JSON list of C-alpha atoms and ligand atoms in Angstrom, two decimals:
[
{"chain": "L", "resi": 1, "resn": "MET", "atom": "CA", "xyz": [3.87, 7.53, -21.20]},
{"chain": "L", "resi": 2, "resn": "ASN", "atom": "CA", "xyz": [6.28, 8.86, -18.50]},
{"chain": "L", "resi": 3, "resn": "PRO", "atom": "CA", "xyz": [6.91, 6.33, -15.78]},
{"chain": "L", "resi": 4, "resn": "LEU", "atom": "CA", "xyz": [4.07, 6.34, -13.27]},
{"chain": "L", "resi": 5, "resn": "PHE", "atom": "CA", "xyz": [4.36, 5.57, -9.65]},
{"chain": "L", "resi": 6, "resn": "ILE", "atom": "CA", "xyz": [1.10, 3.91, -8.60]},
{"chain": "L", "resi": 7, "resn": "VAL", "atom": "CA", "xyz": [0.18, 2.82, -5.10]},
{"chain": "L", "resi": 8, "resn": "ILE", "atom": "CA", "xyz": [-2.54, 0.43, -4.32]},
{"chain": "L", "resi": 9, "resn": "GLU", "atom": "CA", "xyz": [-3.72, 0.56, -0.62]},
{"chain": "L", "resi": 10, "resn": "GLY", "atom": "CA", "xyz": [-6.52, -1.41, 0.84]},
{"chain": "L", "resi": 11, "resn": "LEU", "atom": "CA", "xyz": [-7.42, -3.72, 3.71]},
{"chain": "L", "resi": 12, "resn": "ASP", "atom": "CA", "xyz": [-6.04, -7.14, 3.92]},
{"chain": "L", "resi": 13, "resn": "GLY", "atom": "CA", "xyz": [-8.27, -9.15, 1.61]},
{"chain": "L", "resi": 14, "resn": "SER", "atom": "CA", "xyz": [-9.41, -6.25, -0.48]},
{"chain": "L", "resi": 15, "resn": "GLY", "atom": "CA", "xyz": [-8.01, -7.68, -3.72]},
{"chain": "L", "resi": 16, "resn": "LYS", "atom": "CA", "xyz": [-4.84, -5.60, -4.07]},
{"chain": "L", "resi": 17, "resn": "THR", "atom": "CA", "xyz": [-2.81, -8.48, -5.60]},
{"chain": "L", "resi": 18, "resn": "THR", "atom": "CA", "xyz": [-5.42, -9.26, -8.26]},
{"chain": "L", "resi": 19, "resn": "GLN", "atom": "CA", "xyz": [-5.65, -5.70, -9.19]},
{"chain": "L", "resi": 20, "resn": "ILE", "atom": "CA", "xyz": [-1.96, -5.14, -9.35]},
{"chain": "L", "resi": 21, "resn": "ASP", "atom": "CA", "xyz": [-1.54, -8.21, -11.63]},
{"chain": "L", "resi": 22, "resn": "MET", "atom": "CA", "xyz": [-4.49, -6.94, -13.95]},
{"chain": "L", "resi": 23, "resn": "LEU", "atom": "CA", "xyz": [-2.85, -3.46, -14.23]},
{"chain": "L", "resi": 24, "resn": "ARG", "atom": "CA", "xyz": [0.55, -4.89, -14.96]},
{"chain": "L", "resi": 25, "resn": "ASP", "atom": "CA", "xyz": [-0.91, -7.05, -17.63]},
{"chain": "L", "resi": 26, "resn": "ARG", "atom": "CA", "xyz": [-2.76, -4.10, -19.15]},
{"chain": "L", "resi": 27, "resn": "LEU", "atom": "CA", "xyz": [0.24, -1.78, -19.17]},
{"chain": "L", "resi": 28, "resn": "GLN", "atom": "CA", "xyz": [2.53, -4.65, -20.49]},
{"chain": "L", "resi": 29, "resn": "GLY", "atom": "CA", "xyz": [-0.01, -5.41, -23.15]},
{"chain": "L", "resi": 30, "resn": "MET", "atom": "CA", "xyz": [0.53, -1.88, -24.37]},
{"chain": "L", "resi": 31, "resn": "GLY", "atom": "CA", "xyz": [4.28, -2.53, -24.41]},
{"chain": "L", "resi": 32, "resn": "GLN", "atom": "CA", "xyz": [4.86, -0.46, -21.12]},
{"chain": "L", "resi": 33, "resn": "ALA", "atom": "CA", "xyz": [7.52, -1.89, -18.65]},
{"chain": "L", "resi": 34, "resn": "CYS", "atom": "CA", "xyz": [6.35, -2.45, -15.08]},
{"chain": "L", "resi": 35, "resn": "HIS", "atom": "CA", "xyz": [7.97, -3.00, -11.87]},
{"chain": "L", "resi": 36, "resn": "LEU", "atom": "CA", "xyz": [5.80, -4.62, -9.15]},
{"chain": "L", "resi": 37, "resn": "THR", "atom": "CA", "xyz": [6.70, -4.00, -5.63]},
{"chain": "L", "resi": 38, "resn": "ALA", "atom": "CA", "xyz": [5.24, -4.22, -2.05]},
{"chain": "L", "resi": 39, "resn": "GLU", "atom": "CA", "xyz": [5.69, -3.26, 1.41]},
{"chain": "L", "resi": 40, "resn": "PRO", "atom": "CA", "xyz": [6.79, -4.73, 3.68]},
{"chain": "L", "resi": 41, "resn": "THR", "atom": "CA", "xyz": [9.57, -5.35, 1.31]},
{"chain": "L", "resi": 42, "resn": "GLU", "atom": "CA", "xyz": [11.75, -8.36, 0.57]},
{"chain": "L", "resi": 43, "resn": "LEU", "atom": "CA", "xyz": [14.73, -6.57, 1.83]},
{"chain": "L", "resi": 44, "resn": "PRO", "atom": "CA", "xyz": [16.22, -7.41, 5.40]},
{"chain": "L", "resi": 45, "resn": "THR", "atom": "CA", "xyz": [14.07, -4.67, 7.06]},
{"chain": "L", "resi": 46, "resn": "GLY", "atom": "CA", "xyz": [10.90, -6.13, 5.45]},
{"chain": "L", "resi": 47, "resn": "LYS", "atom": "CA", "xyz": [11.77, -9.49, 6.55]},
{"chain": "L", "resi": 48, "resn": "LEU", "atom": "CA", "xyz": [12.22, -8.52, 10.06]},
{"chain": "L", "resi": 49, "resn": "ILE", "atom": "CA", "xyz": [8.80, -6.87, 9.98]},
{"chain": "L", "resi": 50, "resn": "ARG", "atom": "CA", "xyz": [7.16, -10.14, 8.58]},
{"chain": "L", "resi": 51, "resn": "SER", "atom": "CA", "xyz": [8.65, -12.13, 11.45]},
{"chain": "L", "resi": 52, "resn": "ILE", "atom": "CA", "xyz": [6.91, -9.74, 13.90]},
{"chain": "L", "resi": 53, "resn": "LEU", "atom": "CA", "xyz": [3.74, -9.89, 11.99]},
{"chain": "L", "resi": 54, "resn": "GLN", "atom": "CA", "xyz": [3.71, -13.67, 12.01]},
{"chain": "L", "resi": 55, "resn": "HIS", "atom": "CA", "xyz": [4.34, -13.66, 15.85]},
{"chain": "L", "resi": 56, "resn": "GLU", "atom": "CA", "xyz": [7.80, -15.25, 15.32]},
{"chain": "L", "resi": 57, "resn": "ILE", "atom": "CA", "xyz": [9.42, -12.52, 17.25]},
{"chain": "L", "resi": 58, "resn": "GLU", "atom": "CA", "xyz": [7.97, -9.77, 19.56]},
{"chain": "L", "resi": 59, "resn": "ALA", "atom": "CA", "xyz": [8.53, -6.16, 19.34]},
{"chain": "L", "resi": 60, "resn": "ASP", "atom": "CA", "xyz": [7.02, -2.95, 20.77]},
{"chain": "L", "resi": 61, "resn": "PRO", "atom": "CA", "xyz": [4.42, -1.41, 18.46]},
{"chain": "L", "resi": 62, "resn": "ARG", "atom": "CA", "xyz": [6.47, 1.75, 18.33]},
{"chain": "L", "resi": 63, "resn": "THR", "atom": "CA", "xyz": [9.42, -0.30, 17.04]},
{"chain": "L", "resi": 64, "resn": "VAL", "atom": "CA", "xyz": [7.18, -1.70, 14.32]},
{"chain": "L", "resi": 65, "resn": "ALA", "atom": "CA", "xyz": [6.12, 1.76, 13.34]},
{"chain": "L", "resi": 66, "resn": "ALA", "atom": "CA", "xyz": [9.84, 2.84, 13.06]},
{"chain": "L", "resi": 67, "resn": "LEU", "atom": "CA", "xyz": [10.64, -0.32, 11.23]},
{"chain": "L", "resi": 68, "resn": "PHE", "atom": "CA", "xyz": [7.94, 0.21, 8.43]},
{"chain": "L", "resi": 69, "resn": "ALA", "atom": "CA", "xyz": [9.37, 3.73, 8.02]},
{"chain": "L", "resi": 70, "resn": "ALA", "atom": "CA", "xyz": [12.92, 2.43, 7.77]},
{"chain": "L", "resi": 71, "resn": "ASP", "atom": "CA", "xyz": [11.78, -0.35, 5.32]},
{"chain": "L", "resi": 72, "resn": "ARG", "atom": "CA", "xyz": [10.13, 2.42, 3.27]},
{"chain": "L", "resi": 73, "resn": "ILE", "atom": "CA", "xyz": [13.36, 4.37, 3.15]},
{"chain": "L", "resi": 74, "resn": "GLU", "atom": "CA", "xyz": [15.18, 1.23, 1.91]},
{"chain": "L", "resi": 75, "resn": "HIS", "atom": "CA", "xyz": [12.36, 0.70, -0.61]},
{"chain": "L", "resi": 76, "resn": "LEU", "atom": "CA", "xyz": [12.86, 4.13, -1.95]},
{"chain": "L", "resi": 77, "resn": "HIS", "atom": "CA", "xyz": [16.78, 4.38, -2.15]},
{"chain": "L", "resi": 78, "resn": "HIS", "atom": "CA", "xyz": [17.95, 0.78, -2.42]},
{"chain": "L", "resi": 79, "resn": "PRO", "atom": "CA", "xyz": [20.40, 0.92, -5.43]},
{"chain": "L", "resi": 80, "resn": "THR", "atom": "CA", "xyz": [18.84, -1.90, -7.51]},
{"chain": "L", "resi": 81, "resn": "GLU", "atom": "CA", "xyz": [15.38, -2.75, -5.96]},
{"chain": "L", "resi": 82, "resn": "GLY", "atom": "CA", "xyz": [14.56, 0.87, -4.93]},
{"chain": "L", "resi": 83, "resn": "MET", "atom": "CA", "xyz": [11.59, 2.53, -6.47]},
{"chain": "L", "resi": 84, "resn": "LEU", "atom": "CA", "xyz": [13.58, 5.71, -7.40]},
{"chain": "L", "resi": 85, "resn": "HIS", "atom": "CA", "xyz": [16.08, 3.48, -9.33]},
{"chain": "L", "resi": 86, "resn": "GLN", "atom": "CA", "xyz": [13.31, 1.65, -10.97]},
{"chain": "L", "resi": 87, "resn": "LEU", "atom": "CA", "xyz": [11.62, 4.85, -12.13]},
{"chain": "L", "resi": 88, "resn": "ALA", "atom": "CA", "xyz": [14.81, 6.33, -13.37]},
{"chain": "L", "resi": 89, "resn": "GLU", "atom": "CA", "xyz": [15.22, 3.20, -15.42]},
{"chain": "L", "resi": 90, "resn": "GLY", "atom": "CA", "xyz": [11.86, 3.88, -17.21]},
{"chain": "L", "resi": 91, "resn": "TYR", "atom": "CA", "xyz": [9.69, 1.43, -15.45]},
{"chain": "L", "resi": 92, "resn": "HIS", "atom": "CA", "xyz": [6.21, 2.15, -14.21]},
{"chain": "L", "resi": 93, "resn": "VAL", "atom": "CA", "xyz": [6.27, 1.21, -10.51]},
{"chain": "L", "resi": 94, "resn": "ILE", "atom": "CA", "xyz": [3.12, -0.34, -9.00]},
{"chain": "L", "resi": 95, "resn": "ALA", "atom": "CA", "xyz": [3.50, -0.72, -5.24]},
{"chain": "L", "resi": 96, "resn": "SER", "atom": "CA", "xyz": [1.08, -2.71, -2.91]},
{"chain": "L", "resi": 97, "resn": "ARG", "atom": "CA", "xyz": [0.94, -0.29, 0.20]},
{"chain": "L", "resi": 98, "resn": "TYR", "atom": "CA", "xyz": [3.02, 2.68, 0.96]},
{"chain": "L", "resi": 99, "resn": "TYR", "atom": "CA", "xyz": [3.08, 5.26, 3.81]},
{"chain": "L", "resi": 100, "resn": "PHE", "atom": "CA", "xyz": [-0.83, 5.58, 4.21]},
{"chain": "L", "resi": 101, "resn": "SER", "atom": "CA", "xyz": [-0.79, 1.99, 5.44]},
{"chain": "L", "resi": 102, "resn": "SER", "atom": "CA", "xyz": [1.50, 3.02, 8.30]},
{"chain": "L", "resi": 103, "resn": "LEU", "atom": "CA", "xyz": [-0.79, 5.94, 9.21]},
{"chain": "L", "resi": 104, "resn": "ALA", "atom": "CA", "xyz": [-3.80, 3.53, 9.04]},
{"chain": "L", "resi": 105, "resn": "TYR", "atom": "CA", "xyz": [-2.38, 0.62, 10.85]},
{"chain": "L", "resi": 106, "resn": "GLN", "atom": "CA", "xyz": [0.20, 1.95, 13.32]},
{"chain": "L", "resi": 107, "resn": "SER", "atom": "CA", "xyz": [-2.04, 4.83, 14.54]},
{"chain": "L", "resi": 108, "resn": "GLU", "atom": "CA", "xyz": [-3.80, 2.53, 16.95]},
{"chain": "L", "resi": 109, "resn": "PHE", "atom": "CA", "xyz": [-0.64, 1.88, 18.77]},
{"chain": "L", "resi": 110, "resn": "ALA", "atom": "CA", "xyz": [1.39, 5.18, 18.50]},
{"chain": "L", "resi": 111, "resn": "ASP", "atom": "CA", "xyz": [0.88, 8.87, 18.18]},
{"chain": "L", "resi": 112, "resn": "PRO", "atom": "CA", "xyz": [-0.40, 9.62, 14.72]},
{"chain": "L", "resi": 113, "resn": "GLY", "atom": "CA", "xyz": [1.58, 12.79, 14.56]},
{"chain": "L", "resi": 114, "resn": "TRP", "atom": "CA", "xyz": [4.76, 10.85, 15.26]},
{"chain": "L", "resi": 115, "resn": "ILE", "atom": "CA", "xyz": [3.87, 8.31, 12.62]},
{"chain": "L", "resi": 116, "resn": "ALA", "atom": "CA", "xyz": [3.27, 11.17, 10.21]},
{"chain": "L", "resi": 117, "resn": "SER", "atom": "CA", "xyz": [6.64, 12.80, 10.93]},
{"chain": "L", "resi": 118, "resn": "LEU", "atom": "CA", "xyz": [8.44, 9.39, 10.53]},
{"chain": "L", "resi": 119, "resn": "ASN", "atom": "CA", "xyz": [6.80, 9.15, 7.00]},
{"chain": "L", "resi": 120, "resn": "MET", "atom": "CA", "xyz": [7.36, 12.78, 5.95]},
{"chain": "L", "resi": 121, "resn": "LEU", "atom": "CA", "xyz": [10.77, 12.01, 4.23]},
{"chain": "L", "resi": 122, "resn": "ALA", "atom": "CA", "xyz": [8.90, 9.44, 1.98]},
{"chain": "L", "resi": 123, "resn": "LYS", "atom": "CA", "xyz": [6.13, 11.88, 1.19]},
{"chain": "L", "resi": 124, "resn": "ARG", "atom": "CA", "xyz": [8.48, 14.59, 0.30]},
{"chain": "L", "resi": 125, "resn": "THR", "atom": "CA", "xyz": [10.76, 12.32, -1.67]},
{"chain": "L", "resi": 126, "resn": "LEU", "atom": "CA", "xyz": [8.34, 10.42, -3.69]},
{"chain": "L", "resi": 127, "resn": "PRO", "atom": "CA", "xyz": [4.52, 10.94, -3.35]},
{"chain": "L", "resi": 128, "resn": "ALA", "atom": "CA", "xyz": [2.65, 8.62, -5.68]},
{"chain": "L", "resi": 129, "resn": "ASP", "atom": "CA", "xyz": [1.45, 10.01, -8.93]},
{"chain": "L", "resi": 130, "resn": "ILE", "atom": "CA", "xyz": [-1.98, 8.01, -8.07]},
{"chain": "L", "resi": 131, "resn": "THR", "atom": "CA", "xyz": [-2.86, 6.29, -4.91]},
{"chain": "L", "resi": 132, "resn": "PHE", "atom": "CA", "xyz": [-5.91, 3.88, -5.09]},
{"chain": "L", "resi": 133, "resn": "PHE", "atom": "CA", "xyz": [-7.73, 2.72, -1.91]},
{"chain": "L", "resi": 134, "resn": "LEU", "atom": "CA", "xyz": [-9.63, -0.52, -2.50]},
{"chain": "L", "resi": 135, "resn": "ASP", "atom": "CA", "xyz": [-12.43, 0.22, -0.04]},
{"chain": "L", "resi": 136, "resn": "LEU", "atom": "CA", "xyz": [-14.28, -2.66, 1.37]},
{"chain": "L", "resi": 137, "resn": "GLU", "atom": "CA", "xyz": [-16.58, -3.62, 4.34]},
{"chain": "L", "resi": 138, "resn": "PRO", "atom": "CA", "xyz": [-14.40, -5.28, 7.01]},
{"chain": "L", "resi": 139, "resn": "ALA", "atom": "CA", "xyz": [-16.85, -8.13, 7.11]},
{"chain": "L", "resi": 140, "resn": "ILE", "atom": "CA", "xyz": [-16.34, -8.95, 3.43]},
{"chain": "L", "resi": 141, "resn": "SER", "atom": "CA", "xyz": [-12.54, -8.45, 3.89]},
{"chain": "L", "resi": 142, "resn": "MET", "atom": "CA", "xyz": [-12.55, -10.93, 6.72]},
{"chain": "L", "resi": 143, "resn": "GLU", "atom": "CA", "xyz": [-14.61, -13.46, 4.75]},
{"chain": "L", "resi": 144, "resn": "ARG", "atom": "CA", "xyz": [-11.99, -13.19, 1.82]},
{"chain": "L", "resi": 145, "resn": "ILE", "atom": "CA", "xyz": [-9.07, -13.61, 4.16]},
{"chain": "L", "resi": 146, "resn": "GLU", "atom": "CA", "xyz": [-10.80, -16.68, 5.85]},
{"chain": "L", "resi": 147, "resn": "ALA", "atom": "CA", "xyz": [-11.60, -18.22, 2.35]},
{"chain": "L", "resi": 148, "resn": "ARG", "atom": "CA", "xyz": [-7.81, -17.89, 1.57]},
{"chain": "L", "resi": 149, "resn": "GLY", "atom": "CA", "xyz": [-7.20, -20.12, 4.51]},
{"chain": "L", "resi": 150, "resn": "ALA", "atom": "CA", "xyz": [-3.78, -18.70, 5.36]},
{"chain": "L", "resi": 151, "resn": "ALA", "atom": "CA", "xyz": [-2.66, -18.27, 9.06]},
{"chain": "L", "resi": 152, "resn": "THR", "atom": "CA", "xyz": [-4.17, -15.07, 10.53]},
{"chain": "L", "resi": 153, "resn": "GLU", "atom": "CA", "xyz": [-1.68, -12.28, 10.77]},
{"chain": "L", "resi": 154, "resn": "LEU", "atom": "CA", "xyz": [-1.48, -9.73, 13.50]},
{"chain": "L", "resi": 155, "resn": "PHE", "atom": "CA", "xyz": [-3.94, -7.20, 12.01]},
{"chain": "L", "resi": 156, "resn": "GLU", "atom": "CA", "xyz": [-6.69, -9.54, 10.64]},
{"chain": "L", "resi": 157, "resn": "THR", "atom": "CA", "xyz": [-9.63, -9.59, 12.94]},
{"chain": "L", "resi": 158, "resn": "GLN", "atom": "CA", "xyz": [-12.83, -7.81, 11.82]},
{"chain": "L", "resi": 159, "resn": "GLU", "atom": "CA", "xyz": [-12.74, -5.28, 14.70]},
{"chain": "L", "resi": 160, "resn": "LYS", "atom": "CA", "xyz": [-9.21, -4.28, 13.78]},
{"chain": "L", "resi": 161, "resn": "LEU", "atom": "CA", "xyz": [-10.00, -4.04, 10.06]},
{"chain": "L", "resi": 162, "resn": "ALA", "atom": "CA", "xyz": [-12.97, -1.65, 10.87]},
{"chain": "L", "resi": 163, "resn": "HIS", "atom": "CA", "xyz": [-10.61, 0.50, 12.89]},
{"chain": "L", "resi": 164, "resn": "VAL", "atom": "CA", "xyz": [-7.98, 0.38, 10.13]},
{"chain": "L", "resi": 165, "resn": "ARG", "atom": "CA", "xyz": [-10.53, 1.23, 7.41]},
{"chain": "L", "resi": 166, "resn": "GLU", "atom": "CA", "xyz": [-11.47, 4.42, 9.35]},
{"chain": "L", "resi": 167, "resn": "SER", "atom": "CA", "xyz": [-7.95, 5.13, 9.93]},
{"chain": "L", "resi": 168, "resn": "PHE", "atom": "CA", "xyz": [-7.27, 4.98, 6.21]},
{"chain": "L", "resi": 169, "resn": "HIS", "atom": "CA", "xyz": [-9.97, 7.45, 5.48]},
{"chain": "L", "resi": 170, "resn": "LEU", "atom": "CA", "xyz": [-8.59, 9.91, 8.23]},
{"chain": "L", "resi": 171, "resn": "ALA", "atom": "CA", "xyz": [-5.02, 9.33, 6.92]},
{"chain": "L", "resi": 172, "resn": "PHE", "atom": "CA", "xyz": [-6.05, 10.39, 3.41]},
{"chain": "L", "resi": 173, "resn": "GLU", "atom": "CA", "xyz": [-7.77, 13.53, 4.98]},
{"chain": "L", "resi": 174, "resn": "HIS", "atom": "CA", "xyz": [-4.86, 14.52, 7.22]},
{"chain": "L", "resi": 175, "resn": "PHE", "atom": "CA", "xyz": [-1.67, 13.40, 5.28]},
{"chain": "L", "resi": 176, "resn": "GLY", "atom": "CA", "xyz": [-3.06, 13.33, 1.77]},
{"chain": "L", "resi": 177, "resn": "ASP", "atom": "CA", "xyz": [-2.67, 17.14, 0.99]},
{"chain": "L", "resi": 178, "resn": "GLY", "atom": "CA", "xyz": [-1.44, 17.73, -2.52]},
{"chain": "L", "resi": 179, "resn": "GLU", "atom": "CA", "xyz": [-1.98, 14.04, -3.58]},
{"chain": "L", "resi": 180, "resn": "ASN", "atom": "CA", "xyz": [-4.13, 12.33, -6.14]},
{"chain": "L", "resi": 181, "resn": "ILE", "atom": "CA", "xyz": [-6.09, 9.67, -4.10]},
{"chain": "L", "resi": 182, "resn": "HIS", "atom": "CA", "xyz": [-8.95, 7.68, -5.46]},
{"chain": "L", "resi": 183, "resn": "ILE", "atom": "CA", "xyz": [-11.33, 5.67, -3.38]},
{"chain": "L", "resi": 184, "resn": "ILE", "atom": "CA", "xyz": [-12.48, 2.56, -5.40]},
{"chain": "L", "resi": 185, "resn": "ASP", "atom": "CA", "xyz": [-15.44, 0.39, -4.38]},
{"chain": "L", "resi": 186, "resn": "ALA", "atom": "CA", "xyz": [-13.70, -3.15, -4.11]},
{"chain": "L", "resi": 187, "resn": "SER", "atom": "CA", "xyz": [-16.90, -5.12, -3.21]},
{"chain": "L", "resi": 188, "resn": "THR", "atom": "CA", "xyz": [-17.75, -5.62, -6.96]},
{"chain": "L", "resi": 189, "resn": "ASP", "atom": "CA", "xyz": [-16.13, -8.06, -9.39]},
{"chain": "L", "resi": 190, "resn": "PRO", "atom": "CA", "xyz": [-12.48, -7.81, -10.22]},
{"chain": "L", "resi": 191, "resn": "VAL", "atom": "CA", "xyz": [-13.07, -6.79, -13.91]},
{"chain": "L", "resi": 192, "resn": "SER", "atom": "CA", "xyz": [-15.30, -3.68, -12.92]},
{"chain": "L", "resi": 193, "resn": "ILE", "atom": "CA", "xyz": [-12.67, -2.75, -10.16]},
{"chain": "L", "resi": 194, "resn": "SER", "atom": "CA", "xyz": [-9.90, -2.95, -12.85]},
{"chain": "L", "resi": 195, "resn": "GLU", "atom": "CA", "xyz": [-11.86, -0.73, -15.23]},
{"chain": "L", "resi": 196, "resn": "ALA", "atom": "CA", "xyz": [-12.51, 1.92, -12.55]},
{"chain": "L", "resi": 197, "resn": "ILE", "atom": "CA", "xyz": [-8.77, 1.91, -11.81]},
{"chain": "L", "resi": 198, "resn": "TRP", "atom": "CA", "xyz": [-8.04, 2.08, -15.56]},
{"chain": "L", "resi": 199, "resn": "SER", "atom": "CA", "xyz": [-10.18, 4.98, -16.34]},
{"chain": "L", "resi": 200, "resn": "VAL", "atom": "CA", "xyz": [-8.42, 7.13, -13.52]},
{"chain": "L", "resi": 201, "resn": "ILE", "atom": "CA", "xyz": [-5.04, 6.29, -15.15]},
{"chain": "L", "resi": 202, "resn": "GLU", "atom": "CA", "xyz": [-6.39, 7.20, -18.65]},
{"chain": "L", "resi": 203, "resn": "ASP", "atom": "CA", "xyz": [-7.59, 10.50, -17.25]},
{"chain": "L", "resi": 204, "resn": "HIS", "atom": "CA", "xyz": [-4.35, 11.08, -15.51]},
{"chain": "L", "resi": 205, "resn": "THR", "atom": "CA", "xyz": [-2.24, 10.39, -18.58]},
{"chain": "L", "resi": 206, "resn": "ALA", "atom": "CA", "xyz": [-4.43, 12.39, -20.82]},
{"chain": "L", "resi": 207, "resn": "ASP", "atom": "CA", "xyz": [-3.63, 15.61, -18.86]},
{"chain": "K", "resi": 301, "resn": "TYD", "atom": "P1", "xyz": [0.41, -7.22, 3.11]},
{"chain": "K", "resi": 301, "resn": "TYD", "atom": "O1", "xyz": [1.49, -8.26, 2.74]},
{"chain": "K", "resi": 301, "resn": "TYD", "atom": "O2", "xyz": [0.07, -6.16, 2.02]},
{"chain": "K", "resi": 301, "resn": "TYD", "atom": "O3", "xyz": [-0.95, -8.09, 3.54]},
{"chain": "K", "resi": 301, "resn": "TYD", "atom": "P2", "xyz": [-2.08, -8.46, 2.80]},
{"chain": "K", "resi": 301, "resn": "TYD", "atom": "O4", "xyz": [-1.69, -8.99, 1.46]},
{"chain": "K", "resi": 301, "resn": "TYD", "atom": "O5", "xyz": [-2.68, -9.43, 3.71]},
{"chain": "K", "resi": 301, "resn": "TYD", "atom": "O6", "xyz": [-2.91, -7.20, 2.71]},
{"chain": "K", "resi": 301, "resn": "TYD", "atom": "O7", "xyz": [0.87, -6.56, 4.40]},
{"chain": "K", "resi": 301, "resn": "TYD", "atom": "C1", "xyz": [1.08, -7.22, 5.59]},
{"chain": "K", "resi": 301, "resn": "TYD", "atom": "C2", "xyz": [0.56, -6.53, 6.78]},
{"chain": "K", "resi": 301, "resn": "TYD", "atom": "O8", "xyz": [1.44, -5.28, 7.10]},
{"chain": "K", "resi": 301, "resn": "TYD", "atom": "C3", "xyz": [-0.79, -6.03, 6.54]},
{"chain": "K", "resi": 301, "resn": "TYD", "atom": "O9", "xyz": [-1.56, -6.48, 7.72]},
{"chain": "K", "resi": 301, "resn": "TYD", "atom": "C4", "xyz": [-0.77, -4.51, 6.82]},
{"chain": "K", "resi": 301, "resn": "TYD", "atom": "C5", "xyz": [0.56, -4.28, 7.59]},
{"chain": "K", "resi": 301, "resn": "TYD", "atom": "N1", "xyz": [1.14, -3.06, 7.35]},
{"chain": "K", "resi": 301, "resn": "TYD", "atom": "C6", "xyz": [1.29, -2.09, 8.44]},
{"chain": "K", "resi": 301, "resn": "TYD", "atom": "O10", "xyz": [0.86, -2.25, 9.41]},
{"chain": "K", "resi": 301, "resn": "TYD", "atom": "N2", "xyz": [2.00, -0.91, 8.12]},
{"chain": "K", "resi": 301, "resn": "TYD", "atom": "C7", "xyz": [2.56, -0.52, 7.01]},
{"chain": "K", "resi": 301, "resn": "TYD", "atom": "O11", "xyz": [3.05, 0.62, 6.78]},
{"chain": "K", "resi": 301, "resn": "TYD", "atom": "C8", "xyz": [2.51, -1.51, 5.90]},
{"chain": "K", "resi": 301, "resn": "TYD", "atom": "C9", "xyz": [3.12, -1.25, 4.58]},
{"chain": "K", "resi": 301, "resn": "TYD", "atom": "C10", "xyz": [1.76, -2.75, 6.15]}
]
């Protein structure tokens, strides 16, 4: 199997982490090497973003949008942690979030056209082989976030999640041309969701 670049998008609480772990286990079980990664990254750009999301420091929403785009460039090109490097080394790269998250989350605060242009470089450099969107009613997403008991981050209120969900769908429509995007019902149990994801990957690799 050629190294695949798979992106998992979804609302907060949609089960991305569980699905990413299950997918990694499945691929590794077949002897395939995987590199798991996420945005915001663990690089300095990503750490700065996390401090803003956790209300430790304040920044203009347009600065946040620009920081996400900058973090994404690091995520692509970093000499050791970068996704381009990992793919070149033969790893499947599974990323939690990529540029559709920026279109979905930042478009409430800044011009969507400007956000799209900030992210065009990433789209041209490395579009995902497959993007999965774990789709979930915001009310369920909120329940799961609350059950997790973690401090509420900047984007985690039900009203905001509803807006973000709609924005994701719009982003796939307007910024998803030429891409392989699959909307997955994330309200079912983890095993069924994982099977739905796996059948798409099987179809893709059978081509
Ligand atoms: P993440 O760690 O994936 O949160 P969770 O595990 O709760 O889903 O992402 C942190 C937050 O960053 C999340 O609320 C979404 C937000 N985000 C953006 O606003 N824009 C972006 O481009 C990305 C990648 C994430």
